[in-house]
Amino acid sequence: MPASTRPDVPPSAAVSAAPVLSVRGLTVRLPGGGDREHAVEGIDFDLAAGEILCIVGESGSGKSITAQAIMGLLPKRLEPVAGKILFEGRDLLPLSDREMQAFRGARIGMIFQEPMTALNPVLTVGDQIAEMILAHRRLPAAEVRARVVAALAAVRLPEPETLRRAHPHRLSGGQRQRVMIAMAMVHDPAILIADEPTTALDVTTQAEVLRLIRQLRDDRKTSVILVTHDFGVVAEMADRVVVMRHGKVVETGPTAEVLGRPRHPYTRALIDAVPRFTTGAAAPSDTAEKLFDMRSITRRFVRDAGLFRKGTAVVAVNDVSLSLRRGETLGIVGESGSGKSTLARCAVRISDVDEGSILLEGQDVTRLRGRRLMPFRRKVQMVFQDPYASLNPRQKIGRILTDPLRVQGHARGPARERAIELLRLVGLEPQAMQRYPHEFSGGQRQRIGIARALVVDPEILIADEPVSSLDVSVQRQVLDLLADVRRRMQLSMIFITHDLRVAAQVCDRIAVMQMGAVVEQGPTGEVFGNPAHPYTRDLIAAIPGVAFFSETVD
Amino acid sequence: MAVSRLTYVRRRLGRAVLVVVAVVVLGFFLIRIPPGDMVDVIVGEAGGADLEFVEMMRSHFGLDRSLWEQFLIYIRNVLVLDLGFSYQQQSPVLKIIIDRMPITALIAAIVMVFGVGLGMLFGAIAATYVNRWPDTLVSGFALLFYATPNFWLGLMLVLLFSIYVQWLPPFGIRTLGMQQTALSGAIDLARHLVLPVIALGTHYVAIFARITRGAMLEVASMDFVKTARAKGLSRLQVIRRHILRNALLPLTTYAGLQAGNLIGGTVLVETVFAIPGLGRLTYESIVTRDYLLLLGILIVTSVLVIIVNLITDIIYTFIEPRVELT
């Protein structure tokens, strides 16, 4: 695949002819009882032929609703009450579902965020693309098959003839997203709507998929609406940008203008919240004592073991040695499947290790179990990725925060006081003690997760993707909170993330993992500034908007 | 590690043998837990006998030997497919079971086909019109029939269709004393089976309607349904090709699990409608303490259930590509 074909001058200047799509005053009502009356209100924007337009905003901004409204795929409870969606001069909004069918797929294609679930699991890839072809054209079977193969080849999937007979679960996330793109492009639609198409993908895969979308735009002059929350993606892809907040457009303009000279304070705040990929962090001291030491850790999983059969072993973590010095933050970066989460689970002794040893303050804790693990549990705590799944929905926050203390033998009264103290520390009111997790937002829940980890006053915090599922502004706040508590409580931290930008900001030292092994480790500045391993270089090159967001930093 | 379908079936059969062995062992000992035996029943029916005669009978039937000895003898016989001799019925157990099985199998098969077929149809209607009147109607009736005991329903059906309007025969499987050709015999049998099948089947229609509805609603919220709509497919195409197709997966699993249950259901219905099938035979063997017969039925029905489940699992591997055969 050739490198980026993006011209230096965005084609938006060249394509100022009549827009393919004009959205005017689009207003969609929310069902009663919500915190606002409209999901989106008075949305205006144009999409020029052959242009990539990014709609950017945080969750709840209405960006996906806008995309769905264009496709006529709004959930039933959401009703457009005003405005026009003019596609090639014709208003799509008043069309019936049946009338919209002629546009969907044929004239406007759409791809979604989750490639893992966006394809029907029981039909082959080829059948699903063929279905798309036959939905709009009557063609003989042989012709359909030829087109399916051609479509798969066009998105650079290997061996399209074999692939078309595969079911989706045989494909990786990136491959599935390519299949989705192949399917959406099969009728050469005028518009491709991509709703967070790379959010669920690894960074190197994301770069490939974005490159593919841009290439298709260049080759076929398709107009693209790219819905995203990531300003990195915007910087990488967009010709023009629409910034949305609370269901309204706050700013529209060419990418260079919006990113370079944002007019609206919200846009500015969002751009400022994007973690910069800085590589100039000071090298940490090597003199501090080794607090936590993992030596030659290997962890295998056995698959398909049966009553009378030995399964096959999969090595998730392969001979990894890492150490954490007092007061430092060690970052573990890598893509999904690299073994970083398994390593974290071994480090907190939720998961056993098959080989190697774990030393805390020089004492071997590898084989401790049950009661004898209690002192270790007090010193090493974990913050999990998903703030929705990691808090017991049936327990009040008070219970969630005091349980770790009660287990450690504290009395009820002091435990409560300590819990309230921690809630204050993470920026929540003591009243939160009486409430259940579902009453809080994602960011608040992650604060509660952090409070729970800190309530026993640990020395080491192991954070597994603690900000990955949060909006960028909330992400910023949680990272600031972590930096703050780390300083105040003199914590040492292992910070696991797939996002190199976050790692660059937070970590003193970095270990890069690939396929279960550490391929490179060292001080952050060195690893990111002067990467030795080709995989590290690939990861850095794949960061969306890396050029934009490391140059503009002061 | 994935294996071929043939290897998979072979492995599953191997495991099935273990299950059958477990059924035989457990069945043999469980049946002997309640006090009293066949001799008690015979003596009771005869109005009493002296102790010497009772002992003689016990030794005649081998009941005076130790439990272990009896067990070993039984196992040895089962291995050569000899399930023993029923003195109450005066016939070998295996022969009785084979005589009685076809009618029960026929009823069960019809109930299964109608239950799954109609259940899916009604469930699909309810899911398509969720929270509108067709859904309310289907869900309401499904709940009603789900909660109705099938023996009561059977009695009511007899009352209505056999006593009041006299359209259908109230019991048995053939009209006595009628000269029958193959065709008229089949029609006569069908007329006799209408009520029992309805009595037993409504319950399953209700269950499968509820499951289909639930499964379809769950699938409808999945991403690939959105993809299907974004392709420009019609509503009906989306429902048939994407929603219903995926809802079949939990339905198949459940249908397989219901096979065992269905045999339990035939006990009641065959008793109510006086149908000489396996279900009523089970009941008779219990009240007469015909251990060997009961144990035989137990073994044969477990083998049937195991086979049905195996077939279900094999069907499943065809409709669900994600299953790895192990």
PDB file of C-alpha atoms in Angstrom, chain B residues 19-183:
ATOM      1  CA  VAL B  19     -24.232 -40.980  30.459  1.00  0.00           C
ATOM      2  CA  VAL B  20     -26.257 -44.117  29.750  1.00  0.00           C
ATOM      3  CA  VAL B  21     -24.103 -46.113  32.174  1.00  0.00           C
ATOM      4  CA  ALA B  22     -24.675 -43.449  34.819  1.00  0.00           C
ATOM      5  CA  VAL B  23     -28.426 -43.569  34.176  1.00  0.00           C
ATOM      6  CA  VAL B  24     -28.489 -47.349  34.563  1.00  0.00           C
ATOM      7  CA  VAL B  25     -26.527 -47.278  37.818  1.00  0.00           C
ATOM      8  CA  LEU B  26     -28.449 -44.386  39.365  1.00  0.00           C
ATOM      9  CA  GLY B  27     -31.795 -45.701  38.153  1.00  0.00           C
ATOM     10  CA  PHE B  28     -31.187 -49.151  39.523  1.00  0.00           C
ATOM     11  CA  PHE B  29     -30.431 -47.954  43.034  1.00  0.00           C
ATOM     12  CA  LEU B  30     -32.873 -45.035  43.183  1.00  0.00           C
ATOM     13  CA  ILE B  31     -35.803 -47.253  42.285  1.00  0.00           C
ATOM     14  CA  ARG B  32     -35.005 -49.488  45.217  1.00  0.00           C
ATOM     15  CA  ILE B  33     -35.020 -46.725  47.792  1.00  0.00           C
ATOM     16  CA  PRO B  34     -38.788 -46.640  48.510  1.00  0.00           C
ATOM     17  CA  PRO B  35     -39.878 -49.572  50.705  1.00  0.00           C
ATOM     18  CA  GLY B  36     -41.910 -52.415  49.218  1.00  0.00           C
ATOM     19  CA  ASP B  37     -41.421 -54.450  46.059  1.00  0.00           C
ATOM     20  CA  MET B  38     -43.262 -56.273  43.313  1.00  0.00           C
ATOM     21  CA  VAL B  39     -44.037 -59.208  45.588  1.00  0.00           C
ATOM     22  CA  ASP B  40     -45.806 -56.893  48.040  1.00  0.00           C
ATOM     23  CA  VAL B  41     -48.041 -55.707  45.219  1.00  0.00           C
ATOM     24  CA  ILE B  42     -48.814 -59.218  43.987  1.00  0.00           C
ATOM     25  CA  VAL B  43     -49.575 -60.385  47.504  1.00  0.00           C
ATOM     26  CA  GLY B  44     -51.647 -57.274  48.135  1.00  0.00           C
ATOM     27  CA  GLU B  45     -53.686 -57.823  44.975  1.00  0.00           C
ATOM     28  CA  ALA B  46     -54.226 -61.485  45.927  1.00  0.00           C
ATOM     29  CA  GLY B  47     -55.558 -60.387  49.306  1.00  0.00           C
ATOM     30  CA  GLY B  48     -52.653 -61.796  51.344  1.00  0.00           C
ATOM     31  CA  ALA B  49     -50.457 -64.875  51.481  1.00  0.00           C
ATOM     32  CA  ASP B  50     -48.407 -66.740  54.050  1.00  0.00           C
ATOM     33  CA  LEU B  51     -44.832 -65.808  54.762  1.00  0.00           C
ATOM     34  CA  GLU B  52     -43.370 -68.951  53.242  1.00  0.00           C
ATOM     35  CA  PHE B  53     -45.073 -68.262  49.910  1.00  0.00           C
ATOM     36  CA  VAL B  54     -43.842 -64.676  49.950  1.00  0.00           C
ATOM     37  CA  GLU B  55     -40.273 -65.847  50.547  1.00  0.00           C
ATOM     38  CA  MET B  56     -40.615 -68.344  47.758  1.00  0.00           C
ATOM     39  CA  MET B  57     -41.774 -65.682  45.340  1.00  0.00           C
ATOM     40  CA  ARG B  58     -38.926 -63.395  46.377  1.00  0.00           C
ATOM     41  CA  SER B  59     -36.373 -66.089  45.694  1.00  0.00           C
ATOM     42  CA  HIS B  60     -38.131 -66.927  42.424  1.00  0.00           C
ATOM     43  CA  PHE B  61     -37.718 -63.349  41.204  1.00  0.00           C
ATOM     44  CA  GLY B  62     -34.202 -63.130  42.613  1.00  0.00           C
ATOM     45  CA  LEU B  63     -35.243 -60.455  45.095  1.00  0.00           C
ATOM     46  CA  ASP B  64     -33.725 -62.348  48.038  1.00  0.00           C
ATOM     47  CA  ARG B  65     -30.221 -61.886  46.756  1.00  0.00           C
ATOM     48  CA  SER B  66     -28.044 -58.997  47.833  1.00  0.00           C
ATOM     49  CA  LEU B  67     -28.492 -55.693  46.048  1.00  0.00           C
ATOM     50  CA  TRP B  68     -25.031 -55.989  44.533  1.00  0.00           C
ATOM     51  CA  GLU B  69     -25.744 -59.380  43.139  1.00  0.00           C
ATOM     52  CA  GLN B  70     -28.998 -58.176  41.624  1.00  0.00           C
ATOM     53  CA  PHE B  71     -27.187 -55.194  40.172  1.00  0.00           C
ATOM     54  CA  LEU B  72     -24.465 -57.281  38.568  1.00  0.00           C
ATOM     55  CA  ILE B  73     -27.028 -59.631  37.059  1.00  0.00           C
ATOM     56  CA  TYR B  74     -28.978 -56.692  35.698  1.00  0.00           C
ATOM     57  CA  ILE B  75     -25.925 -55.019  34.184  1.00  0.00           C
ATOM     58  CA  ARG B  76     -24.873 -58.281  32.565  1.00  0.00           C
ATOM     59  CA  ASN B  77     -28.310 -58.599  30.986  1.00  0.00           C
ATOM     60  CA  VAL B  78     -28.479 -54.974  29.844  1.00  0.00           C
ATOM     61  CA  LEU B  79     -25.188 -55.424  28.019  1.00  0.00           C
ATOM     62  CA  VAL B  80     -26.845 -58.000  25.767  1.00  0.00           C
ATOM     63  CA  LEU B  81     -29.936 -55.780  25.421  1.00  0.00           C
ATOM     64  CA  ASP B  82     -31.980 -57.992  27.738  1.00  0.00           C
ATOM     65  CA  LEU B  83     -33.962 -55.626  29.920  1.00  0.00           C
ATOM     66  CA  GLY B  84     -35.656 -58.438  31.833  1.00  0.00           C
ATOM     67  CA  PHE B  85     -39.145 -59.882  31.993  1.00  0.00           C
ATOM     68  CA  SER B  86     -42.172 -58.092  33.343  1.00  0.00           C
ATOM     69  CA  TYR B  87     -44.312 -60.511  35.362  1.00  0.00           C
ATOM     70  CA  GLN B  88     -47.198 -58.056  35.629  1.00  0.00           C
ATOM     71  CA  GLN B  89     -47.388 -57.674  31.856  1.00  0.00           C
ATOM     72  CA  GLN B  90     -46.254 -61.276  31.213  1.00  0.00           C
ATOM     73  CA  SER B  91     -43.895 -60.172  28.446  1.00  0.00           C
ATOM     74  CA  PRO B  92     -40.227 -59.220  27.979  1.00  0.00           C
ATOM     75  CA  VAL B  93     -39.613 -55.583  28.969  1.00  0.00           C
ATOM     76  CA  LEU B  94     -37.933 -54.654  25.684  1.00  0.00           C
ATOM     77  CA  LYS B  95     -40.853 -56.014  23.687  1.00  0.00           C
ATOM     78  CA  ILE B  96     -43.400 -54.081  25.717  1.00  0.00           C
ATOM     79  CA  ILE B  97     -41.453 -50.882  25.276  1.00  0.00           C
ATOM     80  CA  ILE B  98     -41.033 -51.384  21.545  1.00  0.00           C
ATOM     81  CA  ASP B  99     -44.781 -52.074  21.228  1.00  0.00           C
ATOM     82  CA  ARG B 100     -45.725 -48.935  23.104  1.00  0.00           C
ATOM     83  CA  MET B 101     -43.122 -46.553  21.779  1.00  0.00           C
ATOM     84  CA  PRO B 102     -44.364 -45.650  18.243  1.00  0.00           C
ATOM     85  CA  ILE B 103     -47.564 -43.913  19.339  1.00  0.00           C
ATOM     86  CA  THR B 104     -45.700 -41.845  21.943  1.00  0.00           C
ATOM     87  CA  ALA B 105     -42.958 -40.981  19.495  1.00  0.00           C
ATOM     88  CA  LEU B 106     -45.624 -39.937  16.998  1.00  0.00           C
ATOM     89  CA  ILE B 107     -47.343 -37.666  19.507  1.00  0.00           C
ATOM     90  CA  ALA B 108     -44.049 -36.184  20.662  1.00  0.00           C
ATOM     91  CA  ALA B 109     -42.897 -35.533  17.104  1.00  0.00           C
ATOM     92  CA  ILE B 110     -46.162 -33.862  16.103  1.00  0.00           C
ATOM     93  CA  VAL B 111     -46.133 -31.734  19.245  1.00  0.00           C
ATOM     94  CA  MET B 112     -42.537 -30.721  18.636  1.00  0.00           C
ATOM     95  CA  VAL B 113     -43.124 -29.775  15.010  1.00  0.00           C
ATOM     96  CA  PHE B 114     -46.285 -27.839  15.789  1.00  0.00           C
ATOM     97  CA  GLY B 115     -44.840 -26.326  18.925  1.00  0.00           C
ATOM     98  CA  VAL B 116     -41.735 -25.015  17.210  1.00  0.00           C
ATOM     99  CA  GLY B 117     -43.494 -24.091  13.977  1.00  0.00           C
ATOM    100  CA  LEU B 118     -46.481 -22.260  15.383  1.00  0.00           C
ATOM    101  CA  GLY B 119     -44.427 -20.913  18.277  1.00  0.00           C
ATOM    102  CA  MET B 120     -41.957 -19.338  15.881  1.00  0.00           C
ATOM    103  CA  LEU B 121     -44.745 -17.927  13.752  1.00  0.00           C
ATOM    104  CA  PHE B 122     -46.560 -16.335  16.692  1.00  0.00           C
ATOM    105  CA  GLY B 123     -43.314 -15.234  18.316  1.00  0.00           C
ATOM    106  CA  ALA B 124     -42.174 -13.577  15.095  1.00  0.00           C
ATOM    107  CA  ILE B 125     -45.499 -11.772  14.800  1.00  0.00           C
ATOM    108  CA  ALA B 126     -45.264 -10.568  18.382  1.00  0.00           C
ATOM    109  CA  ALA B 127     -41.677  -9.384  17.938  1.00  0.00           C
ATOM    110  CA  THR B 128     -42.463  -7.607  14.684  1.00  0.00           C
ATOM    111  CA  TYR B 129     -45.346  -5.717  16.256  1.00  0.00           C
ATOM    112  CA  VAL B 130     -43.788  -5.343  19.663  1.00  0.00           C
ATOM    113  CA  ASN B 131     -45.966  -3.437  22.138  1.00  0.00           C
ATOM    114  CA  ARG B 132     -48.771  -3.152  19.589  1.00  0.00           C
ATOM    115  CA  TRP B 133     -51.987  -5.180  19.609  1.00  0.00           C
ATOM    116  CA  PRO B 134     -50.708  -8.349  17.837  1.00  0.00           C
ATOM    117  CA  ASP B 135     -47.945  -8.571  20.428  1.00  0.00           C
ATOM    118  CA  THR B 136     -50.345  -8.029  23.304  1.00  0.00           C
ATOM    119  CA  LEU B 137     -52.622 -10.734  21.923  1.00  0.00           C
ATOM    120  CA  VAL B 138     -49.857 -13.290  21.329  1.00  0.00           C
ATOM    121  CA  SER B 139     -48.091 -12.554  24.612  1.00  0.00           C
ATOM    122  CA  GLY B 140     -51.374 -12.720  26.526  1.00  0.00           C
ATOM    123  CA  PHE B 141     -52.373 -16.082  25.098  1.00  0.00           C
ATOM    124  CA  ALA B 142     -48.837 -17.402  25.438  1.00  0.00           C
ATOM    125  CA  LEU B 143     -48.895 -16.583  29.134  1.00  0.00           C
ATOM    126  CA  LEU B 144     -52.358 -18.105  29.549  1.00  0.00           C
ATOM    127  CA  PHE B 145     -51.459 -21.389  27.855  1.00  0.00           C
ATOM    128  CA  TYR B 146     -48.074 -21.489  29.489  1.00  0.00           C
ATOM    129  CA  ALA B 147     -49.828 -21.418  32.848  1.00  0.00           C
ATOM    130  CA  THR B 148     -52.589 -23.902  31.991  1.00  0.00           C
ATOM    131  CA  PRO B 149     -51.948 -27.478  33.213  1.00  0.00           C
ATOM    132  CA  ASN B 150     -52.177 -29.744  30.165  1.00  0.00           C
ATOM    133  CA  PHE B 151     -54.221 -32.497  31.847  1.00  0.00           C
ATOM    134  CA  TRP B 152     -56.872 -29.919  32.756  1.00  0.00           C
ATOM    135  CA  LEU B 153     -56.825 -28.561  29.236  1.00  0.00           C
ATOM    136  CA  GLY B 154     -57.186 -32.149  27.987  1.00  0.00           C
ATOM    137  CA  LEU B 155     -60.263 -32.760  30.157  1.00  0.00           C
ATOM    138  CA  MET B 156     -61.843 -29.497  29.018  1.00  0.00           C
ATOM    139  CA  LEU B 157     -61.177 -30.338  25.365  1.00  0.00           C
ATOM    140  CA  VAL B 158     -62.843 -33.719  25.823  1.00  0.00           C
ATOM    141  CA  LEU B 159     -65.788 -32.052  27.488  1.00  0.00           C
ATOM    142  CA  LEU B 160     -66.190 -29.568  24.652  1.00  0.00           C
ATOM    143  CA  PHE B 161     -65.307 -31.526  21.505  1.00  0.00           C
ATOM    144  CA  SER B 162     -66.298 -35.054  22.492  1.00  0.00           C
ATOM    145  CA  ILE B 163     -69.204 -34.663  24.864  1.00  0.00           C
ATOM    146  CA  TYR B 164     -70.976 -31.446  23.776  1.00  0.00           C
ATOM    147  CA  VAL B 165     -70.378 -31.177  20.052  1.00  0.00           C
ATOM    148  CA  GLN B 166     -69.167 -34.765  19.549  1.00  0.00           C
ATOM    149  CA  TRP B 167     -66.746 -33.987  16.721  1.00  0.00           C
ATOM    150  CA  LEU B 168     -63.822 -35.975  17.996  1.00  0.00           C
ATOM    151  CA  PRO B 169     -63.341 -39.203  19.943  1.00  0.00           C
ATOM    152  CA  PRO B 170     -62.599 -38.708  23.650  1.00  0.00           C
ATOM    153  CA  PHE B 171     -59.970 -41.433  24.164  1.00  0.00           C
ATOM    154  CA  GLY B 172     -57.994 -44.307  22.701  1.00  0.00           C
ATOM    155  CA  ILE B 173     -56.279 -44.403  19.359  1.00  0.00           C
ATOM    156  CA  ARG B 174     -58.726 -46.295  17.185  1.00  0.00           C
ATOM    157  CA  THR B 175     -62.441 -46.789  16.919  1.00  0.00           C
ATOM    158  CA  LEU B 176     -63.222 -50.271  18.171  1.00  0.00           C
ATOM    159  CA  GLY B 177     -64.900 -52.715  15.864  1.00  0.00           C
ATOM    160  CA  MET B 178     -64.354 -50.649  12.746  1.00  0.00           C
ATOM    161  CA  GLN B 179     -63.197 -52.274   9.519  1.00  0.00           C
ATOM    162  CA  GLN B 180     -60.115 -50.319   8.545  1.00  0.00           C
ATOM    163  CA  THR B 181     -58.231 -49.843   5.322  1.00  0.00           C
ATOM    164  CA  ALA B 182     -54.832 -48.155   5.474  1.00  0.00           C
ATOM    165  CA  LEU B 183     -56.299 -44.774   4.641  1.00  0.00           C
TER     166      LEU B 183
END
